[in-house]
């Protein structure tokens, strides 16, 4: 019997990417040909429709060739969950996670695959955005975010590293065993461990459409990371509360001695309002932050599935699950 070739699963979540379907399918065809020729691997494509409102799934099903499947979720669960849905379908020896918006290039994908194939001691190769186009303010905020979130961990979340990466099957199975409902993939990839290597890259420009990440979404995503992987915000607020209490004690002692020894009248309304507003603001901030952590705890405690699959559409040449690398 002929020995089966190793299999590379390409996992690509998408949301309203009908305009880029043909171009992305063509990129996958070229990538499949290169992977087959250079590494002797079979390629299986797993696309995840994260509740698109356009006809993206239909466009992809018409454009894809070879071995493929499209997992359609019942609604929009978010990219982090869509990546998990794709990895759940992976049965290959390796899995490459990339976006369907054409910003993740074939050249970088091949470099990562080559690193994993040629170095058996490495389990994960991830692409790290060099951020050459980022503004100074944005780069400084990113450095502050990563320095804070990594300050209380036994592992480091690499800066400017996203989902664009290639992993061995053992890593995929470890990641799919983590069923966090509020997912922060940057942290989960780092928490899982394994031997990882970074490759610098610059994202390609979007060919069509626009980014789904607004500034508000990025802020919410950062808060998701803090509440999932760091206790630093709580400690900062607690320290602020302690400093405010100490300031109040010293100020009270000052007022007491001024009245006792110098007969100076206690300042009235202005100083009182400043103290009330300051302490009230600190208390509300602390309560809001605690509420975020409580909400995360409540979400994780509910016995709900991470996502719901509407249906799965497969190509005619699809391999049976578990054919290789299971």
PDB file of C-alpha atoms in Angstrom:
ATOM      1  CA  UNK A   1       0.000   0.000   0.000  1.00  0.00           C
ATOM      2  CA  UNK A   2       1.209   3.485  -0.840  1.00  0.00           C
ATOM      3  CA  UNK A   3       2.217   5.511   2.194  1.00  0.00           C
ATOM      4  CA  UNK A   4      -0.115   8.466   2.786  1.00  0.00           C
ATOM      5  CA  UNK A   5       1.418  11.911   2.559  1.00  0.00           C
ATOM      6  CA  UNK A   6       1.347  14.339   5.488  1.00  0.00           C
ATOM      7  CA  UNK A   7      -1.551  16.764   5.442  1.00  0.00           C
ATOM      8  CA  UNK A   8      -1.557  20.531   5.933  1.00  0.00           C
ATOM      9  CA  UNK A   9      -4.888  22.055   6.968  1.00  0.00           C
ATOM     10  CA  UNK A  10      -5.389  25.702   6.043  1.00  0.00           C
ATOM     11  CA  UNK A  11      -7.850  27.357   8.441  1.00  0.00           C
ATOM     12  CA  UNK A  12      -9.278  30.685   7.268  1.00  0.00           C
ATOM     13  CA  UNK A  13     -12.151  32.476   9.054  1.00  0.00           C
ATOM     14  CA  UNK A  14     -14.019  35.109   7.087  1.00  0.00           C
ATOM     15  CA  UNK A  15     -16.811  37.644   7.514  1.00  0.00           C
ATOM     16  CA  UNK A  16     -18.427  39.374   4.533  1.00  0.00           C
ATOM     17  CA  UNK A  17     -15.525  38.659   2.176  1.00  0.00           C
ATOM     18  CA  UNK A  18     -17.560  37.851  -0.958  1.00  0.00           C
ATOM     19  CA  UNK A  19     -15.573  40.373  -3.013  1.00  0.00           C
ATOM     20  CA  UNK A  20     -12.254  38.707  -2.189  1.00  0.00           C
ATOM     21  CA  UNK A  21     -13.484  35.102  -2.578  1.00  0.00           C
ATOM     22  CA  UNK A  22     -12.091  34.522  -6.075  1.00  0.00           C
ATOM     23  CA  UNK A  23      -8.723  36.124  -5.338  1.00  0.00           C
ATOM     24  CA  UNK A  24      -8.298  34.252  -2.057  1.00  0.00           C
ATOM     25  CA  UNK A  25      -9.273  30.936  -3.660  1.00  0.00           C
ATOM     26  CA  UNK A  26      -6.637  31.577  -6.346  1.00  0.00           C
ATOM     27  CA  UNK A  27      -4.043  32.304  -3.643  1.00  0.00           C
ATOM     28  CA  UNK A  28      -4.935  29.011  -1.929  1.00  0.00           C
ATOM     29  CA  UNK A  29      -4.523  27.135  -5.213  1.00  0.00           C
ATOM     30  CA  UNK A  30      -1.029  28.591  -5.683  1.00  0.00           C
ATOM     31  CA  UNK A  31      -0.147  27.864  -2.065  1.00  0.00           C
ATOM     32  CA  UNK A  32      -1.391  24.285  -2.402  1.00  0.00           C
ATOM     33  CA  UNK A  33       0.732  23.729  -5.513  1.00  0.00           C
ATOM     34  CA  UNK A  34       3.859  25.102  -3.801  1.00  0.00           C
ATOM     35  CA  UNK A  35       3.291  23.075  -0.628  1.00  0.00           C
ATOM     36  CA  UNK A  36       2.771  19.896  -2.636  1.00  0.00           C
ATOM     37  CA  UNK A  37       5.850  20.478  -4.766  1.00  0.00           C
ATOM     38  CA  UNK A  38       8.273  21.712  -2.094  1.00  0.00           C
ATOM     39  CA  UNK A  39       7.182  19.698   0.939  1.00  0.00           C
ATOM     40  CA  UNK A  40       5.268  16.758  -0.534  1.00  0.00           C
ATOM     41  CA  UNK A  41       2.198  17.531   1.555  1.00  0.00           C
ATOM     42  CA  UNK A  42      -1.485  17.302   0.806  1.00  0.00           C
ATOM     43  CA  UNK A  43      -3.546  20.426   1.490  1.00  0.00           C
ATOM     44  CA  UNK A  44      -7.027  20.560   2.968  1.00  0.00           C
ATOM     45  CA  UNK A  45      -8.780  23.935   3.144  1.00  0.00           C
ATOM     46  CA  UNK A  46     -11.090  24.752   6.050  1.00  0.00           C
ATOM     47  CA  UNK A  47     -12.955  28.049   5.749  1.00  0.00           C
ATOM     48  CA  UNK A  48     -15.208  29.311   8.531  1.00  0.00           C
ATOM     49  CA  UNK A  49     -18.108  31.645   7.703  1.00  0.00           C
ATOM     50  CA  UNK A  50     -18.529  33.721  10.874  1.00  0.00           C
ATOM     51  CA  UNK A  51     -22.151  34.679  10.216  1.00  0.00           C
ATOM     52  CA  UNK A  52     -21.614  36.660   7.014  1.00  0.00           C
ATOM     53  CA  UNK A  53     -24.519  38.744   5.744  1.00  0.00           C
ATOM     54  CA  UNK A  54     -23.384  38.525   2.097  1.00  0.00           C
ATOM     55  CA  UNK A  55     -23.052  35.521  -0.204  1.00  0.00           C
ATOM     56  CA  UNK A  56     -19.439  34.916   0.677  1.00  0.00           C
ATOM     57  CA  UNK A  57     -19.919  31.225   1.483  1.00  0.00           C
ATOM     58  CA  UNK A  58     -21.537  30.607  -1.900  1.00  0.00           C
ATOM     59  CA  UNK A  59     -18.788  32.531  -3.706  1.00  0.00           C
ATOM     60  CA  UNK A  60     -16.088  30.552  -1.927  1.00  0.00           C
ATOM     61  CA  UNK A  61     -17.808  27.223  -2.652  1.00  0.00           C
ATOM     62  CA  UNK A  62     -17.809  28.094  -6.348  1.00  0.00           C
ATOM     63  CA  UNK A  63     -14.190  29.284  -6.399  1.00  0.00           C
ATOM     64  CA  UNK A  64     -12.457  26.667  -4.225  1.00  0.00           C
ATOM     65  CA  UNK A  65     -10.874  23.588  -5.743  1.00  0.00           C
ATOM     66  CA  UNK A  66      -9.249  20.455  -4.389  1.00  0.00           C
ATOM     67  CA  UNK A  67     -10.055  19.264  -0.863  1.00  0.00           C
ATOM     68  CA  UNK A  68     -12.054  21.851   1.058  1.00  0.00           C
ATOM     69  CA  UNK A  69     -14.910  22.477   3.454  1.00  0.00           C
ATOM     70  CA  UNK A  70     -16.793  25.559   4.593  1.00  0.00           C
ATOM     71  CA  UNK A  71     -18.076  25.632   8.170  1.00  0.00           C
ATOM     72  CA  UNK A  72     -20.978  28.055   8.456  1.00  0.00           C
ATOM     73  CA  UNK A  73     -21.687  29.289  11.968  1.00  0.00           C
ATOM     74  CA  UNK A  74     -25.245  30.051  13.018  1.00  0.00           C
ATOM     75  CA  UNK A  75     -24.384  33.724  13.661  1.00  0.00           C
ATOM     76  CA  UNK A  76     -21.427  36.031  14.141  1.00  0.00           C
ATOM     77  CA  UNK A  77     -19.437  34.706  17.119  1.00  0.00           C
ATOM     78  CA  UNK A  78     -16.293  36.730  16.465  1.00  0.00           C
ATOM     79  CA  UNK A  79     -13.012  35.913  14.777  1.00  0.00           C
ATOM     80  CA  UNK A  80     -11.459  34.379  17.894  1.00  0.00           C
ATOM     81  CA  UNK A  81     -14.233  31.787  18.063  1.00  0.00           C
ATOM     82  CA  UNK A  82     -14.232  31.250  14.293  1.00  0.00           C
ATOM     83  CA  UNK A  83     -10.560  30.248  14.484  1.00  0.00           C
ATOM     84  CA  UNK A  84     -11.471  27.654  17.118  1.00  0.00           C
ATOM     85  CA  UNK A  85     -14.275  26.329  14.906  1.00  0.00           C
ATOM     86  CA  UNK A  86     -11.782  25.835  12.090  1.00  0.00           C
ATOM     87  CA  UNK A  87      -9.205  24.172  14.317  1.00  0.00           C
ATOM     88  CA  UNK A  88     -11.902  21.820  15.623  1.00  0.00           C
ATOM     89  CA  UNK A  89     -12.268  20.530  12.062  1.00  0.00           C
ATOM     90  CA  UNK A  90      -8.530  20.092  11.582  1.00  0.00           C
ATOM     91  CA  UNK A  91      -7.206  16.524  11.430  1.00  0.00           C
ATOM     92  CA  UNK A  92      -3.946  17.197   9.598  1.00  0.00           C
ATOM     93  CA  UNK A  93      -0.327  16.866  10.650  1.00  0.00           C
ATOM     94  CA  UNK A  94      -0.022  20.663  10.557  1.00  0.00           C
ATOM     95  CA  UNK A  95      -2.428  23.588  10.480  1.00  0.00           C
ATOM     96  CA  UNK A  96      -1.897  27.028   8.959  1.00  0.00           C
ATOM     97  CA  UNK A  97      -4.194  29.791  10.225  1.00  0.00           C
ATOM     98  CA  UNK A  98      -4.565  32.806   7.937  1.00  0.00           C
ATOM     99  CA  UNK A  99      -7.090  35.511   7.080  1.00  0.00           C
ATOM    100  CA  UNK A 100      -9.218  35.492   3.947  1.00  0.00           C
ATOM    101  CA  UNK A 101      -8.735  39.213   3.259  1.00  0.00           C
ATOM    102  CA  UNK A 102      -5.452  38.627   1.350  1.00  0.00           C
ATOM    103  CA  UNK A 103      -3.333  40.490   3.909  1.00  0.00           C
ATOM    104  CA  UNK A 104      -1.495  37.275   4.806  1.00  0.00           C
ATOM    105  CA  UNK A 105       0.805  36.519   1.899  1.00  0.00           C
ATOM    106  CA  UNK A 106       1.773  33.212   0.335  1.00  0.00           C
ATOM    107  CA  UNK A 107       5.506  33.968   0.704  1.00  0.00           C
ATOM    108  CA  UNK A 108       5.258  34.382   4.475  1.00  0.00           C
ATOM    109  CA  UNK A 109       3.095  31.248   4.707  1.00  0.00           C
ATOM    110  CA  UNK A 110       5.715  29.212   2.841  1.00  0.00           C
ATOM    111  CA  UNK A 111       8.496  30.574   5.069  1.00  0.00           C
ATOM    112  CA  UNK A 112       6.620  29.508   8.187  1.00  0.00           C
ATOM    113  CA  UNK A 113       5.842  26.059   6.793  1.00  0.00           C
ATOM    114  CA  UNK A 114       9.474  25.586   5.761  1.00  0.00           C
ATOM    115  CA  UNK A 115      10.652  26.507   9.266  1.00  0.00           C
ATOM    116  CA  UNK A 116       8.318  23.925  10.800  1.00  0.00           C
ATOM    117  CA  UNK A 117       9.183  21.189   8.302  1.00  0.00           C
ATOM    118  CA  UNK A 118      12.940  21.708   8.509  1.00  0.00           C
ATOM    119  CA  UNK A 119      13.115  22.122  12.308  1.00  0.00           C
ATOM    120  CA  UNK A 120      11.568  19.189  14.200  1.00  0.00           C
ATOM    121  CA  UNK A 121      12.370  20.900  17.510  1.00  0.00           C
ATOM    122  CA  UNK A 122       9.905  23.716  16.728  1.00  0.00           C
ATOM    123  CA  UNK A 123       6.163  23.248  17.296  1.00  0.00           C
ATOM    124  CA  UNK A 124       4.775  26.656  16.267  1.00  0.00           C
ATOM    125  CA  UNK A 125       5.959  29.313  13.829  1.00  0.00           C
ATOM    126  CA  UNK A 126       4.044  32.595  13.998  1.00  0.00           C
ATOM    127  CA  UNK A 127       4.195  35.785  11.955  1.00  0.00           C
ATOM    128  CA  UNK A 128       5.051  38.938  13.875  1.00  0.00           C
ATOM    129  CA  UNK A 129       3.968  42.242  12.381  1.00  0.00           C
ATOM    130  CA  UNK A 130       6.965  44.569  12.205  1.00  0.00           C
ATOM    131  CA  UNK A 131       4.576  47.571  12.464  1.00  0.00           C
ATOM    132  CA  UNK A 132       6.657  49.813  10.233  1.00  0.00           C
ATOM    133  CA  UNK A 133       3.523  51.667   9.183  1.00  0.00           C
ATOM    134  CA  UNK A 134       2.227  52.186  12.718  1.00  0.00           C
ATOM    135  CA  UNK A 135       2.226  55.661  14.257  1.00  0.00           C
ATOM    136  CA  UNK A 136       4.448  56.465  17.225  1.00  0.00           C
ATOM    137  CA  UNK A 137       1.448  56.791  19.551  1.00  0.00           C
ATOM    138  CA  UNK A 138       0.026  53.440  18.471  1.00  0.00           C
ATOM    139  CA  UNK A 139       3.348  51.651  18.863  1.00  0.00           C
ATOM    140  CA  UNK A 140       3.844  53.103  22.343  1.00  0.00           C
ATOM    141  CA  UNK A 141       0.347  52.088  23.401  1.00  0.00           C
ATOM    142  CA  UNK A 142       1.023  48.567  22.105  1.00  0.00           C
ATOM    143  CA  UNK A 143       4.258  48.381  24.105  1.00  0.00           C
ATOM    144  CA  UNK A 144       2.449  49.572  27.223  1.00  0.00           C
ATOM    145  CA  UNK A 145      -0.310  46.987  26.722  1.00  0.00           C
ATOM    146  CA  UNK A 146       2.097  44.067  26.352  1.00  0.00           C
ATOM    147  CA  UNK A 147       4.343  45.199  29.207  1.00  0.00           C
ATOM    148  CA  UNK A 148       1.341  45.380  31.539  1.00  0.00           C
ATOM    149  CA  UNK A 149      -0.312  42.123  30.477  1.00  0.00           C
ATOM    150  CA  UNK A 150       2.999  40.211  30.656  1.00  0.00           C
ATOM    151  CA  UNK A 151       4.096  41.660  33.992  1.00  0.00           C
ATOM    152  CA  UNK A 152       2.271  39.080  36.126  1.00  0.00           C
ATOM    153  CA  UNK A 153       2.562  35.961  33.938  1.00  0.00           C
ATOM    154  CA  UNK A 154       4.816  32.937  33.808  1.00  0.00           C
ATOM    155  CA  UNK A 155       4.628  33.237  30.036  1.00  0.00           C
ATOM    156  CA  UNK A 156       4.935  36.149  27.623  1.00  0.00           C
ATOM    157  CA  UNK A 157       2.395  37.086  24.989  1.00  0.00           C
ATOM    158  CA  UNK A 158       4.555  38.156  22.009  1.00  0.00           C
ATOM    159  CA  UNK A 159       4.023  41.695  20.790  1.00  0.00           C
ATOM    160  CA  UNK A 160       2.223  42.217  17.460  1.00  0.00           C
ATOM    161  CA  UNK A 161       1.633  38.492  16.877  1.00  0.00           C
ATOM    162  CA  UNK A 162      -1.838  37.443  15.762  1.00  0.00           C
ATOM    163  CA  UNK A 163      -3.513  34.311  14.425  1.00  0.00           C
ATOM    164  CA  UNK A 164      -1.273  34.049  11.354  1.00  0.00           C
ATOM    165  CA  UNK A 165       0.784  30.961  12.230  1.00  0.00           C
ATOM    166  CA  UNK A 166       1.454  27.323  11.431  1.00  0.00           C
ATOM    167  CA  UNK A 167       1.278  24.618  14.126  1.00  0.00           C
ATOM    168  CA  UNK A 168       1.821  20.918  14.494  1.00  0.00           C
ATOM    169  CA  UNK A 169      -1.164  18.667  15.077  1.00  0.00           C
ATOM    170  CA  UNK A 170      -0.324  18.203  18.775  1.00  0.00           C
ATOM    171  CA  UNK A 171      -0.504  21.966  19.289  1.00  0.00           C
ATOM    172  CA  UNK A 172      -3.864  22.143  17.500  1.00  0.00           C
ATOM    173  CA  UNK A 173      -5.299  19.446  19.741  1.00  0.00           C
ATOM    174  CA  UNK A 174      -4.001  21.249  22.829  1.00  0.00           C
ATOM    175  CA  UNK A 175      -5.603  24.521  21.711  1.00  0.00           C
ATOM    176  CA  UNK A 176      -8.962  22.923  20.901  1.00  0.00           C
ATOM    177  CA  UNK A 177      -9.043  21.439  24.399  1.00  0.00           C
ATOM    178  CA  UNK A 178      -9.165  25.002  25.776  1.00  0.00           C
ATOM    179  CA  UNK A 179     -12.875  25.816  25.614  1.00  0.00           C
ATOM    180  CA  UNK A 180     -12.803  29.389  26.920  1.00  0.00           C
ATOM    181  CA  UNK A 181     -16.020  31.088  25.853  1.00  0.00           C
ATOM    182  CA  UNK A 182     -14.563  34.591  25.912  1.00  0.00           C
ATOM    183  CA  UNK A 183     -11.463  33.929  23.862  1.00  0.00           C
ATOM    184  CA  UNK A 184      -8.278  35.946  23.560  1.00  0.00           C
ATOM    185  CA  UNK A 185      -6.253  33.897  21.093  1.00  0.00           C
ATOM    186  CA  UNK A 186      -3.017  35.821  21.604  1.00  0.00           C
ATOM    187  CA  UNK A 187      -3.040  34.753  25.225  1.00  0.00           C
ATOM    188  CA  UNK A 188      -4.234  31.200  24.576  1.00  0.00           C
ATOM    189  CA  UNK A 189      -1.505  30.574  22.002  1.00  0.00           C
ATOM    190  CA  UNK A 190       1.122  31.760  24.490  1.00  0.00           C
ATOM    191  CA  UNK A 191      -0.447  29.983  27.493  1.00  0.00           C
ATOM    192  CA  UNK A 192      -0.413  26.632  25.685  1.00  0.00           C
ATOM    193  CA  UNK A 193       3.366  26.841  25.508  1.00  0.00           C
ATOM    194  CA  UNK A 194       5.304  24.569  23.144  1.00  0.00           C
ATOM    195  CA  UNK A 195       8.448  25.644  21.309  1.00  0.00           C
ATOM    196  CA  UNK A 196       7.657  28.676  19.198  1.00  0.00           C
ATOM    197  CA  UNK A 197       9.532  30.814  16.703  1.00  0.00           C
ATOM    198  CA  UNK A 198       8.660  34.223  15.239  1.00  0.00           C
ATOM    199  CA  UNK A 199       9.037  35.403  11.654  1.00  0.00           C
ATOM    200  CA  UNK A 200       8.770  39.110  10.873  1.00  0.00           C
ATOM    201  CA  UNK A 201       6.359  40.156   8.136  1.00  0.00           C
ATOM    202  CA  UNK A 202       4.480  43.166   6.806  1.00  0.00           C
ATOM    203  CA  UNK A 203       0.760  42.678   6.078  1.00  0.00           C
ATOM    204  CA  UNK A 204      -0.350  43.173   2.508  1.00  0.00           C
ATOM    205  CA  UNK A 205      -2.859  45.917   1.699  1.00  0.00           C
ATOM    206  CA  UNK A 206      -6.482  44.899   1.571  1.00  0.00           C
ATOM    207  CA  UNK A 207      -7.634  44.345  -2.008  1.00  0.00           C
ATOM    208  CA  UNK A 208     -11.340  44.835  -1.288  1.00  0.00           C
ATOM    209  CA  UNK A 209     -13.555  45.729   1.643  1.00  0.00           C
ATOM    210  CA  UNK A 210     -12.468  47.339   4.883  1.00  0.00           C
ATOM    211  CA  UNK A 211     -11.184  46.180   8.232  1.00  0.00           C
ATOM    212  CA  UNK A 212     -13.725  44.870  10.752  1.00  0.00           C
ATOM    213  CA  UNK A 213     -11.619  46.265  13.612  1.00  0.00           C
ATOM    214  CA  UNK A 214     -12.566  49.770  14.699  1.00  0.00           C
ATOM    215  CA  UNK A 215     -10.793  51.637  17.490  1.00  0.00           C
ATOM    216  CA  UNK A 216     -13.648  50.793  19.841  1.00  0.00           C
ATOM    217  CA  UNK A 217     -13.337  47.107  18.947  1.00  0.00           C
ATOM    218  CA  UNK A 218      -9.595  47.210  19.591  1.00  0.00           C
ATOM    219  CA  UNK A 219     -10.155  48.792  23.016  1.00  0.00           C
ATOM    220  CA  UNK A 220     -12.741  46.139  23.883  1.00  0.00           C
ATOM    221  CA  UNK A 221     -10.380  43.427  22.635  1.00  0.00           C
ATOM    222  CA  UNK A 222      -7.581  44.780  24.837  1.00  0.00           C
ATOM    223  CA  UNK A 223      -9.888  44.781  27.847  1.00  0.00           C
ATOM    224  CA  UNK A 224     -10.801  41.184  26.983  1.00  0.00           C
ATOM    225  CA  UNK A 225      -7.122  40.306  27.153  1.00  0.00           C
ATOM    226  CA  UNK A 226      -6.645  41.962  30.529  1.00  0.00           C
ATOM    227  CA  UNK A 227      -9.688  40.337  32.130  1.00  0.00           C
ATOM    228  CA  UNK A 228      -8.715  36.926  30.728  1.00  0.00           C
ATOM    229  CA  UNK A 229      -4.993  36.899  31.437  1.00  0.00           C
ATOM    230  CA  UNK A 230      -4.002  39.615  33.890  1.00  0.00           C
ATOM    231  CA  UNK A 231      -4.808  40.802  37.382  1.00  0.00           C
ATOM    232  CA  UNK A 232      -2.740  43.966  36.938  1.00  0.00           C
ATOM    233  CA  UNK A 233      -5.753  46.318  36.414  1.00  0.00           C
ATOM    234  CA  UNK A 234      -7.212  45.228  39.762  1.00  0.00           C
ATOM    235  CA  UNK A 235      -3.882  45.733  41.475  1.00  0.00           C
ATOM    236  CA  UNK A 236      -3.448  49.181  39.944  1.00  0.00           C
ATOM    237  CA  UNK A 237      -6.897  50.264  41.126  1.00  0.00           C
ATOM    238  CA  UNK A 238      -6.278  48.734  44.564  1.00  0.00           C
ATOM    239  CA  UNK A 239      -2.982  50.612  44.839  1.00  0.00           C
ATOM    240  CA  UNK A 240      -4.710  53.828  43.754  1.00  0.00           C
ATOM    241  CA  UNK A 241      -7.317  53.288  46.471  1.00  0.00           C
ATOM    242  CA  UNK A 242      -4.615  52.755  49.083  1.00  0.00           C
ATOM    243  CA  UNK A 243      -2.784  55.914  47.992  1.00  0.00           C
ATOM    244  CA  UNK A 244      -6.038  57.896  48.117  1.00  0.00           C
ATOM    245  CA  UNK A 245      -6.739  56.557  51.615  1.00  0.00           C
ATOM    246  CA  UNK A 246      -3.229  57.497  52.794  1.00  0.00           C
ATOM    247  CA  UNK A 247      -3.634  60.962  51.296  1.00  0.00           C
ATOM    248  CA  UNK A 248      -6.925  61.308  53.163  1.00  0.00           C
ATOM    249  CA  UNK A 249      -5.295  60.258  56.451  1.00  0.00           C
ATOM    250  CA  UNK A 250      -2.440  62.734  56.071  1.00  0.00           C
ATOM    251  CA  UNK A 251      -4.784  65.501  55.025  1.00  0.00           C
ATOM    252  CA  UNK A 252      -7.058  64.784  57.998  1.00  0.00           C
ATOM    253  CA  UNK A 253      -4.077  64.888  60.372  1.00  0.00           C
ATOM    254  CA  UNK A 254      -2.984  68.195  58.866  1.00  0.00           C
ATOM    255  CA  UNK A 255      -6.428  69.722  59.338  1.00  0.00           C
ATOM    256  CA  UNK A 256      -6.626  68.408  62.930  1.00  0.00           C
ATOM    257  CA  UNK A 257      -3.312  69.922  63.967  1.00  0.00           C
ATOM    258  CA  UNK A 258      -4.031  73.255  62.241  1.00  0.00           C
ATOM    259  CA  UNK A 259      -7.289  73.618  64.138  1.00  0.00           C
ATOM    260  CA  UNK A 260      -5.800  72.357  67.427  1.00  0.00           C
ATOM    261  CA  UNK A 261      -2.654  74.511  67.495  1.00  0.00           C
ATOM    262  CA  UNK A 262      -3.331  77.449  65.148  1.00  0.00           C
ATOM    263  CA  UNK A 263      -7.080  77.809  65.218  1.00  0.00           C
ATOM    264  CA  UNK A 264      -7.255  77.772  61.421  1.00  0.00           C
ATOM    265  CA  UNK A 265     -10.774  77.139  60.209  1.00  0.00           C
ATOM    266  CA  UNK A 266     -11.298  73.936  58.258  1.00  0.00           C
ATOM    267  CA  UNK A 267     -11.728  74.632  54.514  1.00  0.00           C
ATOM    268  CA  UNK A 268     -15.296  73.991  53.562  1.00  0.00           C
ATOM    269  CA  UNK A 269     -17.230  73.219  50.433  1.00  0.00           C
ATOM    270  CA  UNK A 270     -14.487  73.245  47.713  1.00  0.00           C
ATOM    271  CA  UNK A 271     -12.140  70.813  49.482  1.00  0.00           C
ATOM    272  CA  UNK A 272     -15.058  68.578  50.462  1.00  0.00           C
ATOM    273  CA  UNK A 273     -16.331  68.372  46.892  1.00  0.00           C
ATOM    274  CA  UNK A 274     -12.857  67.554  45.562  1.00  0.00           C
ATOM    275  CA  UNK A 275     -12.540  64.676  48.035  1.00  0.00           C
ATOM    276  CA  UNK A 276     -16.029  63.356  47.280  1.00  0.00           C
ATOM    277  CA  UNK A 277     -15.550  63.496  43.509  1.00  0.00           C
ATOM    278  CA  UNK A 278     -12.089  61.904  43.673  1.00  0.00           C
ATOM    279  CA  UNK A 279     -13.073  59.037  45.947  1.00  0.00           C
ATOM    280  CA  UNK A 280     -16.397  58.564  44.169  1.00  0.00           C
ATOM    281  CA  UNK A 281     -14.650  58.302  40.806  1.00  0.00           C
ATOM    282  CA  UNK A 282     -12.143  55.783  42.169  1.00  0.00           C
ATOM    283  CA  UNK A 283     -14.926  53.684  43.660  1.00  0.00           C
ATOM    284  CA  UNK A 284     -16.957  53.669  40.451  1.00  0.00           C
ATOM    285  CA  UNK A 285     -13.868  52.763  38.419  1.00  0.00           C
ATOM    286  CA  UNK A 286     -13.072  49.912  40.775  1.00  0.00           C
ATOM    287  CA  UNK A 287     -16.671  48.649  40.717  1.00  0.00           C
ATOM    288  CA  UNK A 288     -16.751  48.784  36.918  1.00  0.00           C
ATOM    289  CA  UNK A 289     -13.490  46.860  36.642  1.00  0.00           C
ATOM    290  CA  UNK A 290     -14.652  44.256  39.138  1.00  0.00           C
ATOM    291  CA  UNK A 291     -17.858  44.003  37.112  1.00  0.00           C
ATOM    292  CA  UNK A 292     -15.819  43.152  34.002  1.00  0.00           C
ATOM    293  CA  UNK A 293     -14.092  40.311  35.837  1.00  0.00           C
ATOM    294  CA  UNK A 294     -17.397  39.100  37.296  1.00  0.00           C
ATOM    295  CA  UNK A 295     -18.944  39.108  33.808  1.00  0.00           C
ATOM    296  CA  UNK A 296     -16.065  37.028  32.453  1.00  0.00           C
ATOM    297  CA  UNK A 297     -16.513  34.567  35.340  1.00  0.00           C
ATOM    298  CA  UNK A 298     -20.270  34.402  34.740  1.00  0.00           C
ATOM    299  CA  UNK A 299     -19.793  33.833  31.003  1.00  0.00           C
ATOM    300  CA  UNK A 300     -17.361  30.985  31.608  1.00  0.00           C
ATOM    301  CA  UNK A 301     -19.623  29.354  34.212  1.00  0.00           C
ATOM    302  CA  UNK A 302     -22.602  29.068  31.858  1.00  0.00           C
ATOM    303  CA  UNK A 303     -22.842  25.661  30.220  1.00  0.00           C
ATOM    304  CA  UNK A 304     -23.203  26.991  26.687  1.00  0.00           C
ATOM    305  CA  UNK A 305     -21.263  25.802  23.642  1.00  0.00           C
ATOM    306  CA  UNK A 306     -18.560  28.154  22.424  1.00  0.00           C
ATOM    307  CA  UNK A 307     -20.260  28.295  19.002  1.00  0.00           C
ATOM    308  CA  UNK A 308     -23.038  26.645  17.005  1.00  0.00           C
ATOM    309  CA  UNK A 309     -22.530  25.265  13.495  1.00  0.00           C
ATOM    310  CA  UNK A 310     -25.295  25.936  11.019  1.00  0.00           C
ATOM    311  CA  UNK A 311     -23.956  23.467   8.439  1.00  0.00           C
ATOM    312  CA  UNK A 312     -20.777  22.249   6.761  1.00  0.00           C
ATOM    313  CA  UNK A 313     -20.337  22.280   2.981  1.00  0.00           C
ATOM    314  CA  UNK A 314     -17.608  20.016   1.620  1.00  0.00           C
ATOM    315  CA  UNK A 315     -15.855  19.719  -1.703  1.00  0.00           C
ATOM    316  CA  UNK A 316     -16.273  16.577  -3.777  1.00  0.00           C
ATOM    317  CA  UNK A 317     -12.648  15.558  -3.242  1.00  0.00           C
ATOM    318  CA  UNK A 318     -12.717  16.022   0.515  1.00  0.00           C
ATOM    319  CA  UNK A 319     -10.686  13.489   2.484  1.00  0.00           C
ATOM    320  CA  UNK A 320     -12.395  11.513   5.275  1.00  0.00           C
ATOM    321  CA  UNK A 321     -11.836  12.892   8.804  1.00  0.00           C
ATOM    322  CA  UNK A 322      -8.816  11.430  10.497  1.00  0.00           C
ATOM    323  CA  UNK A 323      -7.218  10.176   7.283  1.00  0.00           C
ATOM    324  CA  UNK A 324      -3.826  11.496   8.341  1.00  0.00           C
ATOM    325  CA  UNK A 325      -2.323  12.979  11.465  1.00  0.00           C
ATOM    326  CA  UNK A 326      -5.350  12.261  13.668  1.00  0.00           C
TER     327      UNK A 326
END
